[in-house]
Structure formats: C-alpha cells, structure tokens
Amino acid sequence: MAARIEHLGVAVPSLEEGLKLYRDLLGFSQEFLEEVTTERVRVAGLAAGGMTIELLEPTAPDSPIASFLARRGPGLHHLAVEVEGLAALLPRLKEAGVKLLDEAPRPGARGTRVAFIHPKGALGVLIELVERPAG
Ligand code: ZN
C-alpha cells in the first residue's frame, strides 16, 4: 500500500471558532465530532478530498494541544500518515534511529490506533502514524 495523508491536525482554541472558518466559510463538510479522552481533546473532522482535516480543541489544561496553543498559538499541529501493521512498524523505525514519542500504538479518534514520531526524528514535523480499524 502506498502511503497517504490520512488527516491534518489543526490546533484551535475552540471548535466553534474552527468550524466557523473551515466549515461555514470555507465550505468543508463536517464528518464527525468526538472527544478523545486519552488525548484530552475534542476533535471535529472535516472531509477534505480523500483525507480529513481534524480540528483539535483541548479539554483540559494538561492536554498536549493546550500546551501547544500556549507555546505556539493556533495552527498546524501534525500530519497523519495512514499505515498498515503499526505495531510492527514502530520497532523498525526505532531500529532505524527514528525518535518515537510512542513505542506502542494507542487509541485515536474513530477507532484508529495511533503513534507519534518526535518532530526531532522527522525533519521538524510532528508525524502521527494511523492504522484504521480492520474491516
Ligand atoms: Zn491526528
């Protein structure tokens, strides 16, 4: 399978503000809205031509998105790449010297399993690896 962008994550102070721009003014259609409790974020997904734009709103001060917003302000947060066999890929990346934030897959939005590569191991971009649920 050729790699493809599964979604882009955009950090926003509020989903209301993000949806006003992306959905109401730019015309992306909203596909889902859910809370990912493990990440302490609410996520609004917008269809963007075979991929998704995920607007990420922090739900707690210790959310990774809250600290990103405090440090950098709203903006592009990460790029998510769809992969197969995530659990097997992670040790291969580590073996190749890629710095990982997650050494094992964890739950993401929409039933996916995800793991992040450290920006320092990925040419300055926070990359999320996403595996979709089987079936
Ligand atoms: Zn993501």
Tab-separated table of N, CA and C and ligand atoms in Angstrom:
chain	number	residue	atom	x	y	z
A	1	MET	N	0.845	-1.201	0.000
A	1	MET	CA	0.000	0.000	0.000
A	1	MET	C	0.883	1.254	0.000
A	2	ALA	N	0.612	2.162	-0.920
A	2	ALA	CA	1.348	3.432	-0.927
A	2	ALA	C	0.883	4.289	0.241
A	3	ALA	N	1.803	4.995	0.848
A	3	ALA	CA	1.450	5.851	1.979
A	3	ALA	C	0.551	6.985	1.503
A	4	ARG	N	-0.301	7.418	2.383
A	4	ARG	CA	-1.123	8.584	2.055
A	4	ARG	C	-1.394	9.378	3.327
A	5	ILE	N	-1.701	10.665	3.133
A	5	ILE	CA	-2.074	11.502	4.276
A	5	ILE	C	-3.481	11.113	4.709
A	6	GLU	N	-3.629	10.751	5.964
A	6	GLU	CA	-4.949	10.385	6.486
A	6	GLU	C	-5.669	11.628	6.993
A	7	HIS	N	-4.937	12.451	7.726
A	7	HIS	CA	-5.511	13.733	8.129
A	7	HIS	C	-4.423	14.732	8.499
A	8	LEU	N	-4.839	15.988	8.575
A	8	LEU	CA	-4.003	17.051	9.132
A	8	LEU	C	-4.649	17.472	10.441
A	9	GLY	N	-3.860	17.649	11.491
A	9	GLY	CA	-4.386	18.100	12.773
A	9	GLY	C	-4.087	19.581	12.948
A	10	VAL	N	-5.146	20.340	13.224
A	10	VAL	CA	-5.004	21.785	13.413
A	10	VAL	C	-5.441	22.121	14.835
A	11	ALA	N	-4.554	22.734	15.605
A	11	ALA	CA	-4.869	23.114	16.983
A	11	ALA	C	-5.680	24.404	16.984
A	12	VAL	N	-6.829	24.378	17.641
A	12	VAL	CA	-7.690	25.560	17.722
A	12	VAL	C	-8.087	25.809	19.179
A	13	PRO	N	-8.252	27.073	19.558
A	13	PRO	CA	-8.672	27.361	20.926
A	13	PRO	C	-10.100	26.879	21.181
A	14	SER	N	-10.953	26.929	20.152
A	14	SER	CA	-12.319	26.407	20.310
A	14	SER	C	-12.791	25.833	18.986
A	15	LEU	N	-13.545	24.731	19.079
A	15	LEU	CA	-14.090	24.112	17.855
A	15	LEU	C	-15.063	25.055	17.174
A	16	GLU	N	-15.777	25.819	17.975
A	16	GLU	CA	-16.741	26.765	17.407
A	16	GLU	C	-16.040	27.711	16.428
A	17	GLU	N	-14.892	28.234	16.887
A	17	GLU	CA	-14.124	29.147	16.050
A	17	GLU	C	-13.575	28.425	14.803
A	18	GLY	N	-13.056	27.217	15.015
A	18	GLY	CA	-12.501	26.453	13.904
A	18	GLY	C	-13.553	26.081	12.872
A	19	LEU	N	-14.729	25.650	13.363
A	19	LEU	CA	-15.794	25.235	12.444
A	19	LEU	C	-16.366	26.426	11.694
A	20	LYS	N	-16.351	27.576	12.334
A	20	LYS	CA	-16.855	28.774	11.659
A	20	LYS	C	-16.012	29.037	10.405
A	21	LEU	N	-14.701	28.910	10.544
A	21	LEU	CA	-13.817	29.159	9.399
A	21	LEU	C	-13.875	28.003	8.392
A	22	TYR	N	-13.542	26.792	8.863
A	22	TYR	CA	-13.365	25.684	7.917
A	22	TYR	C	-14.686	25.181	7.335
A	23	ARG	N	-15.718	25.090	8.167
A	23	ARG	CA	-16.997	24.544	7.687
A	23	ARG	C	-17.878	25.643	7.091
A	24	ASP	N	-18.111	26.677	7.881
A	24	ASP	CA	-19.113	27.652	7.475
A	24	ASP	C	-18.600	28.591	6.381
A	25	LEU	N	-17.347	29.001	6.464
A	25	LEU	CA	-16.844	29.972	5.490
A	25	LEU	C	-16.115	29.309	4.336
A	26	LEU	N	-15.293	28.290	4.595
A	26	LEU	CA	-14.542	27.651	3.508
A	26	LEU	C	-15.307	26.499	2.858
A	27	GLY	N	-16.328	25.968	3.529
A	27	GLY	CA	-17.214	25.004	2.892
A	27	GLY	C	-16.835	23.538	3.028
A	28	PHE	N	-15.919	23.194	3.930
A	28	PHE	CA	-15.638	21.772	4.170
A	28	PHE	C	-16.828	21.159	4.916
A	29	SER	N	-17.191	19.926	4.568
A	29	SER	CA	-18.333	19.344	5.273
A	29	SER	C	-17.858	18.548	6.479
A	30	GLN	N	-18.606	18.710	7.561
A	30	GLN	CA	-18.222	18.071	8.826
A	30	GLN	C	-18.619	16.603	8.809
A	31	GLU	N	-17.659	15.739	9.160
A	31	GLU	CA	-17.910	14.297	9.151
A	31	GLU	C	-18.177	13.750	10.547
A	32	PHE	N	-17.512	14.279	11.526
A	32	PHE	CA	-17.705	13.760	12.880
A	32	PHE	C	-17.253	14.776	13.912
A	33	LEU	N	-17.702	14.548	15.129
A	33	LEU	CA	-17.230	15.322	16.272
A	33	LEU	C	-17.147	14.358	17.441
A	34	GLU	N	-16.003	14.210	18.022
A	34	GLU	CA	-15.893	13.295	19.152
A	34	GLU	C	-14.835	13.768	20.125
A	35	GLU	N	-14.947	13.251	21.345
A	35	GLU	CA	-13.945	13.564	22.353
A	35	GLU	C	-12.996	12.369	22.457
A	36	VAL	N	-11.696	12.638	22.417
A	36	VAL	CA	-10.707	11.578	22.650
A	36	VAL	C	-10.164	11.815	24.060
A	37	THR	N	-10.704	11.063	25.009
A	37	THR	CA	-10.408	11.350	26.420
A	37	THR	C	-8.933	11.131	26.749
A	38	THR	N	-8.308	10.131	26.098
A	38	THR	CA	-6.901	9.858	26.405
A	38	THR	C	-6.012	11.030	25.992
A	39	GLU	N	-6.431	11.790	24.959
A	39	GLU	CA	-5.649	12.934	24.489
A	39	GLU	C	-6.135	14.246	25.103
A	40	ARG	N	-7.259	14.179	25.811
A	40	ARG	CA	-7.880	15.369	26.385
A	40	ARG	C	-8.135	16.429	25.315
A	41	VAL	N	-8.775	15.969	24.222
A	41	VAL	CA	-9.174	16.868	23.138
A	41	VAL	C	-10.576	16.519	22.645
A	42	ARG	N	-11.229	17.533	22.083
A	42	ARG	CA	-12.416	17.306	21.273
A	42	ARG	C	-11.976	17.501	19.833
A	43	VAL	N	-12.442	16.603	18.976
A	43	VAL	CA	-11.994	16.585	17.590
A	43	VAL	C	-13.188	16.760	16.662
A	44	ALA	N	-13.106	17.733	15.755
A	44	ALA	CA	-14.097	17.852	14.685
A	44	ALA	C	-13.390	17.478	13.388
A	45	GLY	N	-13.961	16.516	12.660
A	45	GLY	CA	-13.363	16.065	11.403
A	45	GLY	C	-14.118	16.627	10.214
A	46	LEU	N	-13.361	17.154	9.249
A	46	LEU	CA	-13.957	17.736	8.048
A	46	LEU	C	-13.412	17.005	6.823
A	47	ALA	N	-14.314	16.596	5.929
A	47	ALA	CA	-13.899	15.911	4.700
A	47	ALA	C	-13.102	16.876	3.833
A	48	ALA	N	-11.940	16.415	3.369
A	48	ALA	CA	-11.063	17.297	2.589
A	48	ALA	C	-10.469	16.525	1.406
A	49	GLY	N	-11.344	15.960	0.569
A	49	GLY	CA	-10.874	15.312	-0.650
A	49	GLY	C	-10.036	14.072	-0.408
A	50	GLY	N	-10.621	13.030	0.176
A	50	GLY	CA	-9.896	11.783	0.395
A	50	GLY	C	-9.089	11.779	1.683
A	51	MET	N	-9.029	12.894	2.327
A	51	MET	CA	-8.403	12.956	3.648
A	51	MET	C	-9.287	13.823	4.542
A	52	THR	N	-8.837	14.013	5.767
A	52	THR	CA	-9.647	14.737	6.745
A	52	THR	C	-8.823	15.870	7.342
A	53	ILE	N	-9.490	16.963	7.631
A	53	ILE	CA	-8.873	17.988	8.481
A	53	ILE	C	-9.466	17.797	9.869
A	54	GLU	N	-8.612	17.598	10.854
A	54	GLU	CA	-9.088	17.445	12.226
A	54	GLU	C	-8.792	18.717	13.003
A	55	LEU	N	-9.852	19.350	13.482
A	55	LEU	CA	-9.697	20.499	14.370
A	55	LEU	C	-9.636	19.960	15.789
A	56	LEU	N	-8.625	20.390	16.534
A	56	LEU	CA	-8.358	19.833	17.861
A	56	LEU	C	-8.483	20.915	18.916
A	57	GLU	N	-9.434	20.724	19.808
A	57	GLU	CA	-9.666	21.687	20.897
A	57	GLU	C	-9.319	21.012	22.218
A	58	PRO	N	-8.473	21.622	23.041
A	58	PRO	CA	-8.128	20.997	24.315
A	58	PRO	C	-9.323	20.971	25.264
A	59	THR	N	-9.423	19.910	26.068
A	59	THR	CA	-10.496	19.836	27.074
A	59	THR	C	-9.951	19.973	28.488
A	60	ALA	N	-8.625	20.068	28.623
A	60	ALA	CA	-8.015	20.204	29.953
A	60	ALA	C	-6.699	20.960	29.791
A	61	PRO	N	-6.285	21.671	30.873
A	61	PRO	CA	-5.049	22.455	30.785
A	61	PRO	C	-3.812	21.595	30.532
A	62	ASP	N	-3.867	20.297	30.889
A	62	ASP	CA	-2.694	19.444	30.670
A	62	ASP	C	-2.787	18.670	29.349
A	63	SER	N	-3.726	19.050	28.490
A	63	SER	CA	-3.811	18.429	27.169
A	63	SER	C	-2.593	18.828	26.333
A	64	PRO	N	-2.053	17.909	25.525
A	64	PRO	CA	-0.933	18.277	24.657
A	64	PRO	C	-1.288	19.450	23.727
A	65	ILE	N	-2.565	19.550	23.355
A	65	ILE	CA	-2.991	20.658	22.488
A	65	ILE	C	-3.007	21.969	23.273
A	66	ALA	N	-3.365	21.909	24.550
A	66	ALA	CA	-3.335	23.124	25.374
A	66	ALA	C	-1.917	23.657	25.479
A	67	SER	N	-0.937	22.782	25.667
A	67	SER	CA	0.438	23.280	25.794
A	67	SER	C	0.957	23.777	24.442
A	68	PHE	N	0.530	23.144	23.344
A	68	PHE	CA	0.909	23.638	22.016
A	68	PHE	C	0.349	25.053	21.798
A	69	LEU	N	-0.927	25.240	22.136
A	69	LEU	CA	-1.553	26.557	21.956
A	69	LEU	C	-0.852	27.613	22.807
A	70	ALA	N	-0.476	27.243	24.020
A	70	ALA	CA	0.199	28.190	24.908
A	70	ALA	C	1.580	28.565	24.357
A	71	ARG	N	2.270	27.588	23.776
A	71	ARG	CA	3.620	27.818	23.257
A	71	ARG	C	3.631	28.515	21.908
A	72	ARG	N	2.765	28.055	21.017
A	72	ARG	CA	2.869	28.450	19.614
A	72	ARG	C	1.650	29.182	19.084
A	73	GLY	N	0.537	29.135	19.815
A	73	GLY	CA	-0.715	29.680	19.296
A	73	GLY	C	-1.366	28.680	18.365
A	74	PRO	N	-2.569	29.012	17.853
A	74	PRO	CA	-3.270	28.091	16.974
A	74	PRO	C	-2.489	27.853	15.694
A	75	GLY	N	-2.699	26.688	15.087
A	75	GLY	CA	-2.027	26.429	13.813
A	75	GLY	C	-1.911	24.951	13.519
A	76	LEU	N	-1.187	24.678	12.435
A	76	LEU	CA	-0.982	23.303	12.007
A	76	LEU	C	-0.189	22.555	13.073
A	77	HIS	N	-0.743	21.459	13.555
A	77	HIS	CA	-0.137	20.740	14.677
A	77	HIS	C	0.576	19.480	14.232
A	78	HIS	N	-0.068	18.667	13.407
A	78	HIS	CA	0.583	17.450	12.944
A	78	HIS	C	0.015	16.970	11.622
A	79	LEU	N	0.771	16.083	11.014
A	79	LEU	CA	0.400	15.448	9.760
A	79	LEU	C	0.275	13.955	10.075
A	80	ALA	N	-0.823	13.361	9.641
A	80	ALA	CA	-1.054	11.953	9.966
A	80	ALA	C	-0.958	11.097	8.703
A	81	VAL	N	-0.152	10.061	8.798
A	81	VAL	CA	0.091	9.162	7.676
A	81	VAL	C	-0.578	7.828	7.974
A	82	GLU	N	-1.364	7.340	7.017
A	82	GLU	CA	-2.001	6.036	7.209
A	82	GLU	C	-0.996	4.924	6.944
A	83	VAL	N	-0.929	3.973	7.862
A	83	VAL	CA	-0.021	2.835	7.698
A	83	VAL	C	-0.779	1.547	8.008
A	84	GLU	N	-0.202	0.450	7.561
A	84	GLU	CA	-0.699	-0.868	7.967
A	84	GLU	C	0.359	-1.499	8.854
A	85	GLY	N	-0.067	-2.325	9.790
A	85	GLY	CA	0.883	-3.029	10.647
A	85	GLY	C	1.671	-2.092	11.546
A	86	LEU	N	0.957	-1.187	12.202
A	86	LEU	CA	1.608	-0.168	13.036
A	86	LEU	C	2.497	-0.775	14.129
A	87	ALA	N	1.979	-1.808	14.789
A	87	ALA	CA	2.735	-2.400	15.907
A	87	ALA	C	4.083	-2.939	15.436
A	88	ALA	N	4.142	-3.439	14.198
A	88	ALA	CA	5.397	-3.980	13.673
A	88	ALA	C	6.298	-2.874	13.112
A	89	LEU	N	5.671	-1.785	12.661
A	89	LEU	CA	6.441	-0.685	12.070
A	89	LEU	C	7.256	0.070	13.123
A	90	LEU	N	6.677	0.231	14.321
A	90	LEU	CA	7.333	1.057	15.338
A	90	LEU	C	8.737	0.563	15.709
A	91	PRO	N	8.917	-0.738	15.987
A	91	PRO	CA	10.284	-1.201	16.278
A	91	PRO	C	11.239	-1.029	15.089
A	92	ARG	N	10.694	-1.137	13.859
A	92	ARG	CA	11.549	-0.934	12.678
A	92	ARG	C	12.037	0.512	12.607
A	93	LEU	N	11.146	1.453	12.913
A	93	LEU	CA	11.536	2.867	12.904
A	93	LEU	C	12.572	3.134	13.992
A	94	LYS	N	12.321	2.574	15.162
A	94	LYS	CA	13.245	2.768	16.281
A	94	LYS	C	14.628	2.217	15.925
A	95	GLU	N	14.618	1.038	15.338
A	95	GLU	CA	15.842	0.383	14.890
A	95	GLU	C	16.612	1.262	13.892
A	96	ALA	N	15.866	1.998	13.070
A	96	ALA	CA	16.475	2.877	12.063
A	96	ALA	C	16.909	4.208	12.668
A	97	GLY	N	16.714	4.372	13.984
A	97	GLY	CA	17.188	5.572	14.657
A	97	GLY	C	16.185	6.704	14.697
A	98	VAL	N	14.927	6.416	14.349
A	98	VAL	CA	13.890	7.448	14.391
A	98	VAL	C	13.388	7.592	15.824
A	99	LYS	N	13.367	8.833	16.311
A	99	LYS	CA	12.952	9.079	17.691
A	99	LYS	C	11.417	9.041	17.786
A	100	LEU	N	10.897	8.154	18.603
A	100	LEU	CA	9.448	7.977	18.714
A	100	LEU	C	8.913	8.612	19.993
A	101	LEU	N	7.695	9.143	19.910
A	101	LEU	CA	7.009	9.588	21.125
A	101	LEU	C	6.219	8.434	21.732
A	102	ASP	N	5.794	7.497	20.877
A	102	ASP	CA	5.051	6.319	21.341
A	102	ASP	C	5.744	5.072	20.831
A	103	GLU	N	6.087	4.186	21.734
A	103	GLU	CA	6.721	2.944	21.290
A	103	GLU	C	5.703	1.840	21.079
A	104	ALA	N	4.456	2.112	21.449
A	104	ALA	CA	3.369	1.164	21.186
A	104	ALA	C	2.150	1.957	20.731
A	105	PRO	N	1.307	1.346	19.881
A	105	PRO	CA	0.106	2.045	19.413
A	105	PRO	C	-0.837	2.354	20.570
A	106	ARG	N	-1.544	3.468	20.451
A	106	ARG	CA	-2.578	3.794	21.441
A	106	ARG	C	-3.847	4.264	20.728
A	107	PRO	N	-4.969	4.381	21.458
A	107	PRO	CA	-6.234	4.693	20.784
A	107	PRO	C	-6.272	6.107	20.227
A	108	GLY	N	-6.790	6.255	19.003
A	108	GLY	CA	-7.003	7.568	18.391
A	108	GLY	C	-8.486	7.768	18.109
A	109	ALA	N	-8.814	8.811	17.352
A	109	ALA	CA	-10.209	9.085	17.009
A	109	ALA	C	-10.731	8.005	16.060
A	110	ARG	N	-12.049	7.821	16.025
A	110	ARG	CA	-12.736	6.925	15.089
A	110	ARG	C	-12.234	5.482	15.144
A	111	GLY	N	-11.867	5.023	16.317
A	111	GLY	CA	-11.470	3.617	16.453
A	111	GLY	C	-10.102	3.291	15.878
A	112	THR	N	-9.322	4.301	15.533
A	112	THR	CA	-7.991	4.043	14.976
A	112	THR	C	-6.995	3.738	16.090
A	113	ARG	N	-5.839	3.218	15.685
A	113	ARG	CA	-4.690	3.072	16.581
A	113	ARG	C	-3.623	4.023	16.056
A	114	VAL	N	-2.959	4.741	16.948
A	114	VAL	CA	-2.032	5.780	16.512
A	114	VAL	C	-0.731	5.736	17.305
A	115	ALA	N	0.310	6.331	16.730
A	115	ALA	CA	1.575	6.548	17.436
A	115	ALA	C	2.238	7.759	16.799
A	116	PHE	N	2.944	8.516	17.608
A	116	PHE	CA	3.580	9.732	17.100
A	116	PHE	C	5.097	9.568	17.007
A	117	ILE	N	5.654	10.174	15.953
A	117	ILE	CA	7.103	10.277	15.800
A	117	ILE	C	7.507	11.650	16.316
A	118	HIS	N	8.571	11.723	17.070
A	118	HIS	CA	9.033	13.011	17.593
A	118	HIS	C	9.439	13.920	16.430
A	119	PRO	N	9.050	15.214	16.488
A	119	PRO	CA	9.451	16.132	15.400
A	119	PRO	C	10.960	16.139	15.170
A	120	LYS	N	11.730	15.902	16.241
A	120	LYS	CA	13.186	15.884	16.081
A	120	LYS	C	13.649	14.668	15.284
A	121	GLY	N	12.795	13.657	15.203
A	121	GLY	CA	13.120	12.480	14.402
A	121	GLY	C	12.477	12.517	13.040
A	122	ALA	N	11.807	13.625	12.703
A	122	ALA	CA	11.019	13.673	11.464
A	122	ALA	C	11.161	15.023	10.771
A	123	LEU	N	12.381	15.528	10.728
A	123	LEU	CA	12.671	16.762	9.990
A	123	LEU	C	11.769	17.919	10.422
A	124	GLY	N	11.469	17.962	11.721
A	124	GLY	CA	10.765	19.128	12.257
A	124	GLY	C	9.252	19.062	12.201
A	125	VAL	N	8.697	17.946	11.683
A	125	VAL	CA	7.242	17.837	11.586
A	125	VAL	C	6.765	16.773	12.581
A	126	LEU	N	5.739	17.099	13.353
A	126	LEU	CA	5.128	16.078	14.207
A	126	LEU	C	4.294	15.161	13.317
A	127	ILE	N	4.718	13.908	13.210
A	127	ILE	CA	4.030	12.943	12.343
A	127	ILE	C	3.301	11.920	13.202
A	128	GLU	N	2.036	11.745	12.890
A	128	GLU	CA	1.226	10.717	13.540
A	128	GLU	C	1.062	9.566	12.563
A	129	LEU	N	1.289	8.369	13.023
A	129	LEU	CA	1.039	7.179	12.216
A	129	LEU	C	-0.323	6.647	12.618
A	130	VAL	N	-1.176	6.383	11.639
A	130	VAL	CA	-2.550	5.978	11.913
A	130	VAL	C	-2.841	4.640	11.263
A	131	GLU	N	-3.383	3.738	12.038
A	131	GLU	CA	-3.866	2.482	11.478
A	131	GLU	C	-5.365	2.427	11.669
A	132	ARG	N	-6.087	2.242	10.572
A	132	ARG	CA	-7.555	2.192	10.672
A	132	ARG	C	-7.999	0.858	11.229
A	133	PRO	N	-9.165	0.840	11.886
A	133	PRO	CA	-9.674	-0.424	12.397
A	133	PRO	C	-9.894	-1.414	11.261
A	134	ALA	N	-9.650	-2.684	11.508
A	134	ALA	CA	-9.825	-3.711	10.476
A	134	ALA	C	-11.290	-3.791	10.081
A	135	GLY	N	-11.544	-4.080	8.813
A	135	GLY	CA	-12.910	-4.278	8.331
A	135	GLY	C	-13.621	-3.046	8.019
B	1	ZN	ZN	-4.201	13.278	14.449
